[in-house]
Amino acid sequence: MPRLFVDLPLHENAELTLPPGPARHVQVLRMQPGDTLTCFNGAGGEWTAEVLRMGRQDVEVRIGAHDAVDRELLVKVTLAVGMPANDRMDFLVEKATELGVHAIQPLVCERSVLRLSGERALKKVEHWKGVAVAAAEQSGRTRVPAIEPVLALPAWLAGHRCDAQRWLLSFLRSATSLGHAAPAHDVVFVSGPEGGLSPAEEGLAQHAGFAPVTLGPRVLRADTAPLAALSFLALQHR
């Protein structure tokens, strides 16, 4: 059964017109009145729905029963990542959503190849939100991770306040193996771009309370390292 993210209030027996994105999806699938689908709006759980009318530009549905299913991780994981270039950030957002990430914070770092600001940054964030929605629909998630506005690493560290455990993916000799640092509650990871974080940036992160952790002796790509860390936590806290 198709699953669609519908960014509207949903309740049983409501009849509504789908927003343009979900409506196009229904039309592409050539669904007909009487066909059923699953809707979720990120507030938790999901609803069955029945197609009532197929128009040229719009689709009307009736919302059915609510299922309070919860497929989220037991810990909320935020990835603050130095954005990898080209389509690797798309890949990271897609796979992190599938693995259960709570939020993604795109960062510009000293060694970043991808540098975004202004209107270009806003458009990229909207694009990544669409990638996250599609991945949530496909993977069965009932919540869509937040994709935060692009920030420079020092600015984000200066304004970052949370009660979560803070970890820095690092090759520092003092880094603790991630396998020995399993969290008891929510986690924020900081991970660098291609070329990693500079020594000054690692110092800033540690001063902000981020403890260095390592994934092992091998050098992982900028899009692989945060996904490996998230995978480790996802297997522990399903």
mmCIF file of N, CA, C and O in Angstrom, residues 26-111:
data_model
loop_
_atom_site.group_PDB
_atom_site.id
_atom_site.type_symbol
_atom_site.label_atom_id
_atom_site.label_comp_id
_atom_site.label_asym_id
_atom_site.label_seq_id
_atom_site.Cartn_x
_atom_site.Cartn_y
_atom_site.Cartn_z
ATOM 1 N N VAL A 26 -0.086 10.218 -6.036
ATOM 2 C CA VAL A 26 -1.275 9.393 -6.258
ATOM 3 C C VAL A 26 -1.596 9.313 -7.750
ATOM 4 O O VAL A 26 -1.955 8.253 -8.276
ATOM 5 N N GLN A 27 -1.461 10.439 -8.445
ATOM 6 C CA GLN A 27 -1.761 10.455 -9.879
ATOM 7 C C GLN A 27 -0.755 9.626 -10.667
ATOM 8 O O GLN A 27 -1.124 8.911 -11.610
ATOM 9 N N VAL A 28 0.530 9.712 -10.291
ATOM 10 C CA VAL A 28 1.557 8.919 -10.971
ATOM 11 C C VAL A 28 1.276 7.424 -10.809
ATOM 12 O O VAL A 28 1.497 6.626 -11.734
ATOM 13 N N LEU A 29 0.776 7.044 -9.643
ATOM 14 C CA LEU A 29 0.459 5.631 -9.380
ATOM 15 C C LEU A 29 -0.846 5.194 -10.057
ATOM 16 O O LEU A 29 -1.222 4.019 -9.970
ATOM 17 N N ARG A 30 -1.529 6.146 -10.699
ATOM 18 C CA ARG A 30 -2.799 5.874 -11.397
ATOM 19 C C ARG A 30 -3.829 5.237 -10.460
ATOM 20 O O ARG A 30 -4.559 4.317 -10.845
ATOM 21 N N MET A 31 -3.872 5.741 -9.244
ATOM 22 C CA MET A 31 -4.869 5.250 -8.301
ATOM 23 C C MET A 31 -6.253 5.753 -8.701
ATOM 24 O O MET A 31 -6.393 6.786 -9.370
ATOM 25 N N GLN A 32 -7.269 5.036 -8.276
ATOM 26 C CA GLN A 32 -8.639 5.337 -8.644
ATOM 27 C C GLN A 32 -9.505 5.459 -7.389
ATOM 28 O O GLN A 32 -9.129 4.969 -6.316
ATOM 29 N N PRO A 33 -10.673 6.115 -7.501
ATOM 30 C CA PRO A 33 -11.577 6.175 -6.354
ATOM 31 C C PRO A 33 -11.847 4.778 -5.793
ATOM 32 O O PRO A 33 -12.079 3.831 -6.544
ATOM 33 N N GLY A 34 -11.771 4.671 -4.478
ATOM 34 C CA GLY A 34 -11.925 3.379 -3.811
ATOM 35 C C GLY A 34 -10.612 2.734 -3.433
ATOM 36 O O GLY A 34 -10.571 1.856 -2.563
ATOM 37 N N ASP A 35 -9.502 3.158 -4.082
ATOM 38 C CA ASP A 35 -8.185 2.633 -3.717
ATOM 39 C C ASP A 35 -7.767 3.174 -2.352
ATOM 40 O O ASP A 35 -8.192 4.269 -1.932
ATOM 41 N N THR A 36 -6.925 2.423 -1.661
ATOM 42 C CA THR A 36 -6.506 2.818 -0.318
ATOM 43 C C THR A 36 -5.011 3.095 -0.258
ATOM 44 O O THR A 36 -4.229 2.574 -1.061
ATOM 45 N N LEU A 37 -4.635 3.928 0.688
ATOM 46 C CA LEU A 37 -3.249 4.287 0.911
ATOM 47 C C LEU A 37 -3.046 4.546 2.397
ATOM 48 O O LEU A 37 -4.004 4.524 3.183
ATOM 49 N N THR A 38 -1.804 4.776 2.784
ATOM 50 C CA THR A 38 -1.464 5.096 4.167
ATOM 51 C C THR A 38 -0.914 6.513 4.216
ATOM 52 O O THR A 38 -0.081 6.886 3.390
ATOM 53 N N CYS A 39 -1.396 7.303 5.172
ATOM 54 C CA CYS A 39 -0.934 8.679 5.341
ATOM 55 C C CYS A 39 -0.316 8.864 6.718
ATOM 56 O O CYS A 39 -0.736 8.228 7.694
ATOM 57 N N PHE A 40 0.693 9.722 6.815
ATOM 58 C CA PHE A 40 1.237 10.130 8.108
ATOM 59 C C PHE A 40 1.637 11.594 8.014
ATOM 60 O O PHE A 40 1.925 12.106 6.929
ATOM 61 N N ASN A 41 1.601 12.289 9.145
ATOM 62 C CA ASN A 41 1.910 13.720 9.133
ATOM 63 C C ASN A 41 3.037 14.107 10.073
ATOM 64 O O ASN A 41 3.271 15.290 10.316
ATOM 65 N N GLY A 42 3.753 13.118 10.600
ATOM 66 C CA GLY A 42 4.895 13.392 11.458
ATOM 67 C C GLY A 42 4.543 13.590 12.912
ATOM 68 O O GLY A 42 5.434 13.774 13.746
ATOM 69 N N ALA A 43 3.253 13.552 13.252
ATOM 70 C CA ALA A 43 2.836 13.741 14.638
ATOM 71 C C ALA A 43 2.804 12.437 15.410
ATOM 72 O O ALA A 43 2.522 12.428 16.611
ATOM 73 N N GLY A 44 3.088 11.328 14.731
ATOM 74 C CA GLY A 44 3.058 10.013 15.366
ATOM 75 C C GLY A 44 1.973 9.133 14.799
ATOM 76 O O GLY A 44 0.852 9.586 14.554
ATOM 77 N N GLY A 45 2.301 7.878 14.559
ATOM 78 C CA GLY A 45 1.340 6.948 13.997
ATOM 79 C C GLY A 45 1.043 7.227 12.530
ATOM 80 O O GLY A 45 1.673 8.070 11.882
ATOM 81 N N GLU A 46 0.065 6.494 12.003
ATOM 82 C CA GLU A 46 -0.316 6.652 10.608
ATOM 83 C C GLU A 46 -1.798 6.333 10.457
ATOM 84 O O GLU A 46 -2.420 5.731 11.334
ATOM 85 N N TRP A 47 -2.373 6.755 9.322
ATOM 86 C CA TRP A 47 -3.790 6.585 9.052
ATOM 87 C C TRP A 47 -3.992 5.845 7.735
ATOM 88 O O TRP A 47 -3.226 6.046 6.783
ATOM 89 N N THR A 48 -5.022 5.025 7.670
ATOM 90 C CA THR A 48 -5.466 4.537 6.367
ATOM 91 C C THR A 48 -6.260 5.661 5.705
ATOM 92 O O THR A 48 -6.785 6.564 6.378
ATOM 93 N N ALA A 49 -6.349 5.630 4.393
ATOM 94 C CA ALA A 49 -7.122 6.637 3.659
ATOM 95 C C ALA A 49 -7.667 6.007 2.388
ATOM 96 O O ALA A 49 -7.056 5.090 1.823
ATOM 97 N N GLU A 50 -8.803 6.519 1.941
ATOM 98 C CA GLU A 50 -9.452 6.048 0.719
ATOM 99 C C GLU A 50 -9.559 7.192 -0.275
ATOM 100 O O GLU A 50 -9.949 8.307 0.089
ATOM 101 N N VAL A 51 -9.198 6.932 -1.520
ATOM 102 C CA VAL A 51 -9.342 7.941 -2.563
ATOM 103 C C VAL A 51 -10.815 8.124 -2.873
ATOM 104 O O VAL A 51 -11.532 7.159 -3.173
ATOM 105 N N LEU A 52 -11.283 9.391 -2.787
ATOM 106 C CA LEU A 52 -12.677 9.699 -3.101
ATOM 107 C C LEU A 52 -12.847 10.210 -4.512
ATOM 108 O O LEU A 52 -13.811 9.862 -5.197
ATOM 109 N N ARG A 53 -11.913 11.083 -4.932
ATOM 110 C CA ARG A 53 -12.043 11.705 -6.257
ATOM 111 C C ARG A 53 -10.673 11.993 -6.826
ATOM 112 O O ARG A 53 -9.770 12.435 -6.108
ATOM 113 N N MET A 54 -10.523 11.729 -8.131
ATOM 114 C CA MET A 54 -9.292 12.041 -8.852
ATOM 115 C C MET A 54 -9.572 13.154 -9.851
ATOM 116 O O MET A 54 -10.311 12.962 -10.818
ATOM 117 N N GLY A 55 -9.036 14.345 -9.596
ATOM 118 C CA GLY A 55 -9.165 15.432 -10.551
ATOM 119 C C GLY A 55 -7.912 15.575 -11.385
ATOM 120 O O GLY A 55 -6.935 14.836 -11.209
ATOM 121 N N ARG A 56 -7.912 16.537 -12.280
ATOM 122 C CA ARG A 56 -6.711 16.747 -13.106
ATOM 123 C C ARG A 56 -5.550 17.275 -12.266
ATOM 124 O O ARG A 56 -4.395 16.935 -12.510
ATOM 125 N N GLN A 57 -5.861 18.138 -11.317
ATOM 126 C CA GLN A 57 -4.818 18.747 -10.510
ATOM 127 C C GLN A 57 -4.923 18.406 -9.025
ATOM 128 O O GLN A 57 -4.001 18.684 -8.266
ATOM 129 N N ASP A 58 -6.055 17.835 -8.610
ATOM 130 C CA ASP A 58 -6.242 17.596 -7.191
ATOM 131 C C ASP A 58 -6.790 16.194 -6.929
ATOM 132 O O ASP A 58 -7.348 15.558 -7.820
ATOM 133 N N VAL A 59 -6.582 15.751 -5.693
ATOM 134 C CA VAL A 59 -7.036 14.429 -5.262
ATOM 135 C C VAL A 59 -7.700 14.587 -3.898
ATOM 136 O O VAL A 59 -7.127 15.199 -2.989
ATOM 137 N N GLU A 60 -8.907 14.034 -3.768
ATOM 138 C CA GLU A 60 -9.607 14.076 -2.490
ATOM 139 C C GLU A 60 -9.603 12.689 -1.854
ATOM 140 O O GLU A 60 -9.787 11.677 -2.542
ATOM 141 N N VAL A 61 -9.389 12.661 -0.538
ATOM 142 C CA VAL A 61 -9.350 11.394 0.189
ATOM 143 C C VAL A 61 -10.188 11.501 1.457
ATOM 144 O O VAL A 61 -10.446 12.601 1.965
ATOM 145 N N ARG A 62 -10.593 10.342 1.966
ATOM 146 C CA ARG A 62 -11.234 10.264 3.283
ATOM 147 C C ARG A 62 -10.283 9.535 4.223
ATOM 148 O O ARG A 62 -9.821 8.433 3.920
ATOM 149 N N ILE A 63 -9.977 10.152 5.363
ATOM 150 C CA ILE A 63 -9.056 9.574 6.335
ATOM 151 C C ILE A 63 -9.778 8.509 7.148
ATOM 152 O O ILE A 63 -10.901 8.721 7.626
ATOM 153 N N GLY A 64 -9.122 7.365 7.313
ATOM 154 C CA GLY A 64 -9.704 6.259 8.062
ATOM 155 C C GLY A 64 -9.122 6.136 9.452
ATOM 156 O O GLY A 64 -8.787 7.134 10.102
ATOM 157 N N ALA A 65 -8.956 4.902 9.903
ATOM 158 C CA ALA A 65 -8.532 4.632 11.272
ATOM 159 C C ALA A 65 -7.060 4.992 11.496
ATOM 160 O O ALA A 65 -6.230 4.889 10.597
ATOM 161 N N HIS A 66 -6.775 5.409 12.718
ATOM 162 C CA HIS A 66 -5.414 5.737 13.117
ATOM 163 C C HIS A 66 -4.744 4.525 13.743
ATOM 164 O O HIS A 66 -5.345 3.816 14.555
ATOM 165 N N ASP A 67 -3.503 4.278 13.365
ATOM 166 C CA ASP A 67 -2.686 3.219 13.960
ATOM 167 C C ASP A 67 -1.532 3.910 14.673
ATOM 168 O O ASP A 67 -0.736 4.617 14.050
ATOM 169 N N ALA A 68 -1.422 3.723 15.981
ATOM 170 C CA ALA A 68 -0.413 4.418 16.784
ATOM 171 C C ALA A 68 0.959 3.746 16.721
ATOM 172 O O ALA A 68 1.742 3.834 17.667
ATOM 173 N N VAL A 69 1.277 3.098 15.617
ATOM 174 C CA VAL A 69 2.553 2.418 15.460
ATOM 175 C C VAL A 69 3.717 3.390 15.670
ATOM 176 O O VAL A 69 3.652 4.558 15.264
ATOM 177 N N ASP A 70 4.777 2.919 16.301
ATOM 178 C CA ASP A 70 5.965 3.733 16.559
ATOM 179 C C ASP A 70 7.192 2.969 16.079
ATOM 180 O O ASP A 70 7.520 1.910 16.607
ATOM 181 N N ARG A 71 7.868 3.496 15.056
ATOM 182 C CA ARG A 71 9.048 2.836 14.486
ATOM 183 C C ARG A 71 10.314 3.666 14.697
ATOM 184 O O ARG A 71 11.308 3.466 14.005
ATOM 185 N N GLU A 72 10.282 4.597 15.654
ATOM 186 C CA GLU A 72 11.422 5.464 15.889
ATOM 187 C C GLU A 72 12.440 4.799 16.812
ATOM 188 O O GLU A 72 12.117 3.869 17.564
ATOM 189 N N LEU A 73 13.683 5.279 16.763
ATOM 190 C CA LEU A 73 14.715 4.791 17.673
ATOM 191 C C LEU A 73 14.395 5.211 19.105
ATOM 192 O O LEU A 73 13.708 6.217 19.327
ATOM 193 N N LEU A 74 14.917 4.456 20.058
ATOM 194 C CA LEU A 74 14.683 4.777 21.459
ATOM 195 C C LEU A 74 15.522 5.969 21.915
ATOM 196 O O LEU A 74 15.240 6.561 22.959
ATOM 197 N N VAL A 75 16.566 6.312 21.159
ATOM 198 C CA VAL A 75 17.353 7.514 21.432
ATOM 199 C C VAL A 75 17.228 8.451 20.235
ATOM 200 O O VAL A 75 17.118 8.010 19.095
ATOM 201 N N LYS A 76 17.204 9.751 20.509
ATOM 202 C CA LYS A 76 17.167 10.746 19.442
ATOM 203 C C LYS A 76 18.595 11.092 19.053
ATOM 204 O O LYS A 76 19.379 11.545 19.890
ATOM 205 N N VAL A 77 18.919 10.868 17.786
ATOM 206 C CA VAL A 77 20.278 11.097 17.295
ATOM 207 C C VAL A 77 20.274 12.268 16.313
ATOM 208 O O VAL A 77 19.529 12.258 15.327
ATOM 209 N N THR A 78 21.083 13.264 16.601
ATOM 210 C CA THR A 78 21.287 14.394 15.697
ATOM 211 C C THR A 78 22.665 14.273 15.072
ATOM 212 O O THR A 78 23.658 14.048 15.775
ATOM 213 N N LEU A 79 22.733 14.406 13.748
ATOM 214 C CA LEU A 79 24.009 14.411 13.025
ATOM 215 C C LEU A 79 24.317 15.839 12.596
ATOM 216 O O LEU A 79 23.584 16.421 11.791
ATOM 217 N N ALA A 80 25.383 16.406 13.140
ATOM 218 C CA ALA A 80 25.872 17.714 12.709
ATOM 219 C C ALA A 80 27.070 17.446 11.804
ATOM 220 O O ALA A 80 28.135 17.044 12.283
ATOM 221 N N VAL A 81 26.893 17.621 10.511
ATOM 222 C CA VAL A 81 27.863 17.117 9.544
ATOM 223 C C VAL A 81 28.416 18.222 8.649
ATOM 224 O O VAL A 81 27.672 19.065 8.146
ATOM 225 N N GLY A 82 29.742 18.204 8.480
ATOM 226 C CA GLY A 82 30.341 19.018 7.440
ATOM 227 C C GLY A 82 29.874 18.471 6.099
ATOM 228 O O GLY A 82 30.181 17.341 5.745
ATOM 229 N N MET A 83 29.110 19.250 5.371
ATOM 230 C CA MET A 83 28.415 18.755 4.171
ATOM 231 C C MET A 83 29.377 18.189 3.137
ATOM 232 O O MET A 83 30.267 18.897 2.664
ATOM 233 N N PRO A 84 29.222 16.919 2.764
ATOM 234 C CA PRO A 84 30.007 16.395 1.644
ATOM 235 C C PRO A 84 29.504 16.969 0.324
ATOM 236 O O PRO A 84 28.346 17.381 0.214
ATOM 237 N N ALA A 85 30.369 16.990 -0.672
ATOM 238 C CA ALA A 85 30.039 17.634 -1.945
ATOM 239 C C ALA A 85 29.243 16.722 -2.865
ATOM 240 O O ALA A 85 29.046 15.532 -2.595
ATOM 241 N N ASN A 86 28.809 17.321 -3.969
ATOM 242 C CA ASN A 86 28.073 16.644 -5.036
ATOM 243 C C ASN A 86 26.792 16.013 -4.483
ATOM 244 O O ASN A 86 26.088 16.646 -3.700
ATOM 245 N N ASP A 87 26.501 14.778 -4.874
ATOM 246 C CA ASP A 87 25.244 14.172 -4.423
ATOM 247 C C ASP A 87 25.424 13.362 -3.142
ATOM 248 O O ASP A 87 24.499 12.681 -2.705
ATOM 249 N N ARG A 88 26.601 13.439 -2.518
ATOM 250 C CA ARG A 88 26.832 12.641 -1.312
ATOM 251 C C ARG A 88 25.975 13.119 -0.141
ATOM 252 O O ARG A 88 25.621 12.332 0.734
ATOM 253 N N MET A 89 25.654 14.409 -0.100
ATOM 254 C CA MET A 89 24.789 14.890 0.973
ATOM 255 C C MET A 89 23.375 14.337 0.793
ATOM 256 O O MET A 89 22.713 13.987 1.782
ATOM 257 N N ASP A 90 22.902 14.242 -0.452
ATOM 258 C CA ASP A 90 21.604 13.612 -0.702
ATOM 259 C C ASP A 90 21.598 12.184 -0.176
ATOM 260 O O ASP A 90 20.648 11.740 0.487
ATOM 261 N N PHE A 91 22.666 11.459 -0.471
ATOM 262 C CA PHE A 91 22.793 10.071 -0.020
ATOM 263 C C PHE A 91 22.773 10.006 1.504
ATOM 264 O O PHE A 91 22.094 9.153 2.095
ATOM 265 N N LEU A 92 23.520 10.901 2.145
ATOM 266 C CA LEU A 92 23.590 10.905 3.600
ATOM 267 C C LEU A 92 22.213 11.149 4.211
ATOM 268 O O LEU A 92 21.800 10.457 5.150
ATOM 269 N N VAL A 93 21.491 12.142 3.698
ATOM 270 C CA VAL A 93 20.158 12.462 4.227
ATOM 271 C C VAL A 93 19.214 11.275 4.042
ATOM 272 O O VAL A 93 18.471 10.903 4.961
ATOM 273 N N GLU A 94 19.246 10.659 2.865
ATOM 274 C CA GLU A 94 18.362 9.530 2.583
ATOM 275 C C GLU A 94 18.633 8.367 3.536
ATOM 276 O O GLU A 94 17.700 7.829 4.169
ATOM 277 N N LYS A 95 19.890 7.970 3.637
ATOM 278 C CA LYS A 95 20.229 6.793 4.447
ATOM 279 C C LYS A 95 20.083 7.075 5.943
ATOM 280 O O LYS A 95 19.656 6.195 6.709
ATOM 281 N N ALA A 96 20.419 8.283 6.380
ATOM 282 C CA ALA A 96 20.241 8.622 7.787
ATOM 283 C C ALA A 96 18.759 8.590 8.166
ATOM 284 O O ALA A 96 18.403 8.151 9.261
ATOM 285 N N THR A 97 17.897 9.035 7.267
ATOM 286 C CA THR A 97 16.455 8.966 7.523
ATOM 287 C C THR A 97 16.012 7.520 7.657
ATOM 288 O O THR A 97 15.275 7.162 8.586
ATOM 289 N N GLU A 98 16.460 6.665 6.753
ATOM 290 C CA GLU A 98 16.107 5.247 6.822
ATOM 291 C C GLU A 98 16.567 4.621 8.136
ATOM 292 O O GLU A 98 15.881 3.759 8.696
ATOM 293 N N LEU A 99 17.720 5.056 8.635
ATOM 294 C CA LEU A 99 18.295 4.483 9.852
ATOM 295 C C LEU A 99 17.681 5.060 11.130
ATOM 296 O O LEU A 99 17.940 4.557 12.211
ATOM 297 N N GLY A 100 16.893 6.135 11.007
ATOM 298 C CA GLY A 100 16.164 6.646 12.163
ATOM 299 C C GLY A 100 16.670 7.937 12.766
ATOM 300 O O GLY A 100 16.320 8.261 13.903
ATOM 301 N N VAL A 101 17.481 8.710 12.030
ATOM 302 C CA VAL A 101 18.014 9.955 12.583
ATOM 303 C C VAL A 101 16.873 10.895 12.997
ATOM 304 O O VAL A 101 15.816 10.943 12.365
ATOM 305 N N HIS A 102 17.100 11.642 14.070
ATOM 306 C CA HIS A 102 16.099 12.600 14.560
ATOM 307 C C HIS A 102 16.229 13.946 13.855
ATOM 308 O O HIS A 102 15.223 14.595 13.541
ATOM 309 N N ALA A 103 17.472 14.388 13.615
ATOM 310 C CA ALA A 103 17.704 15.686 12.974
ATOM 311 C C ALA A 103 19.075 15.686 12.320
ATOM 312 O O ALA A 103 19.983 14.964 12.751
ATOM 313 N N ILE A 104 19.215 16.517 11.276
ATOM 314 C CA ILE A 104 20.493 16.687 10.586
ATOM 315 C C ILE A 104 20.812 18.175 10.541
ATOM 316 O O ILE A 104 19.974 18.986 10.113
ATOM 317 N N GLN A 105 22.009 18.521 10.993
ATOM 318 C CA GLN A 105 22.478 19.904 10.971
ATOM 319 C C GLN A 105 23.602 20.026 9.940
ATOM 320 O O GLN A 105 24.717 19.571 10.167
ATOM 321 N N PRO A 106 23.336 20.618 8.761
ATOM 322 C CA PRO A 106 24.408 20.813 7.770
ATOM 323 C C PRO A 106 25.363 21.917 8.218
ATOM 324 O O PRO A 106 24.930 22.996 8.634
ATOM 325 N N LEU A 107 26.665 21.633 8.118
ATOM 326 C CA LEU A 107 27.684 22.567 8.575
ATOM 327 C C LEU A 107 28.657 22.934 7.459
ATOM 328 O O LEU A 107 28.992 22.100 6.612
ATOM 329 N N VAL A 108 29.129 24.177 7.484
ATOM 330 C CA VAL A 108 30.240 24.618 6.648
ATOM 331 C C VAL A 108 31.471 24.677 7.544
ATOM 332 O O VAL A 108 31.456 25.333 8.597
ATOM 333 N N CYS A 109 32.526 23.979 7.135
ATOM 334 C CA CYS A 109 33.747 23.886 7.937
ATOM 335 C C CYS A 109 34.928 24.449 7.152
ATOM 336 O O CYS A 109 34.815 24.763 5.964
ATOM 337 N N GLU A 110 36.081 24.551 7.806
ATOM 338 C CA GLU A 110 37.265 25.129 7.165
ATOM 339 C C GLU A 110 37.632 24.386 5.881
ATOM 340 O O GLU A 110 38.031 24.994 4.884
ATOM 341 N N ARG A 111 37.519 23.054 5.898
ATOM 342 C CA ARG A 111 37.944 22.261 4.752
ATOM 343 C C ARG A 111 36.780 21.844 3.852
ATOM 344 O O ARG A 111 36.930 20.969 2.999
#
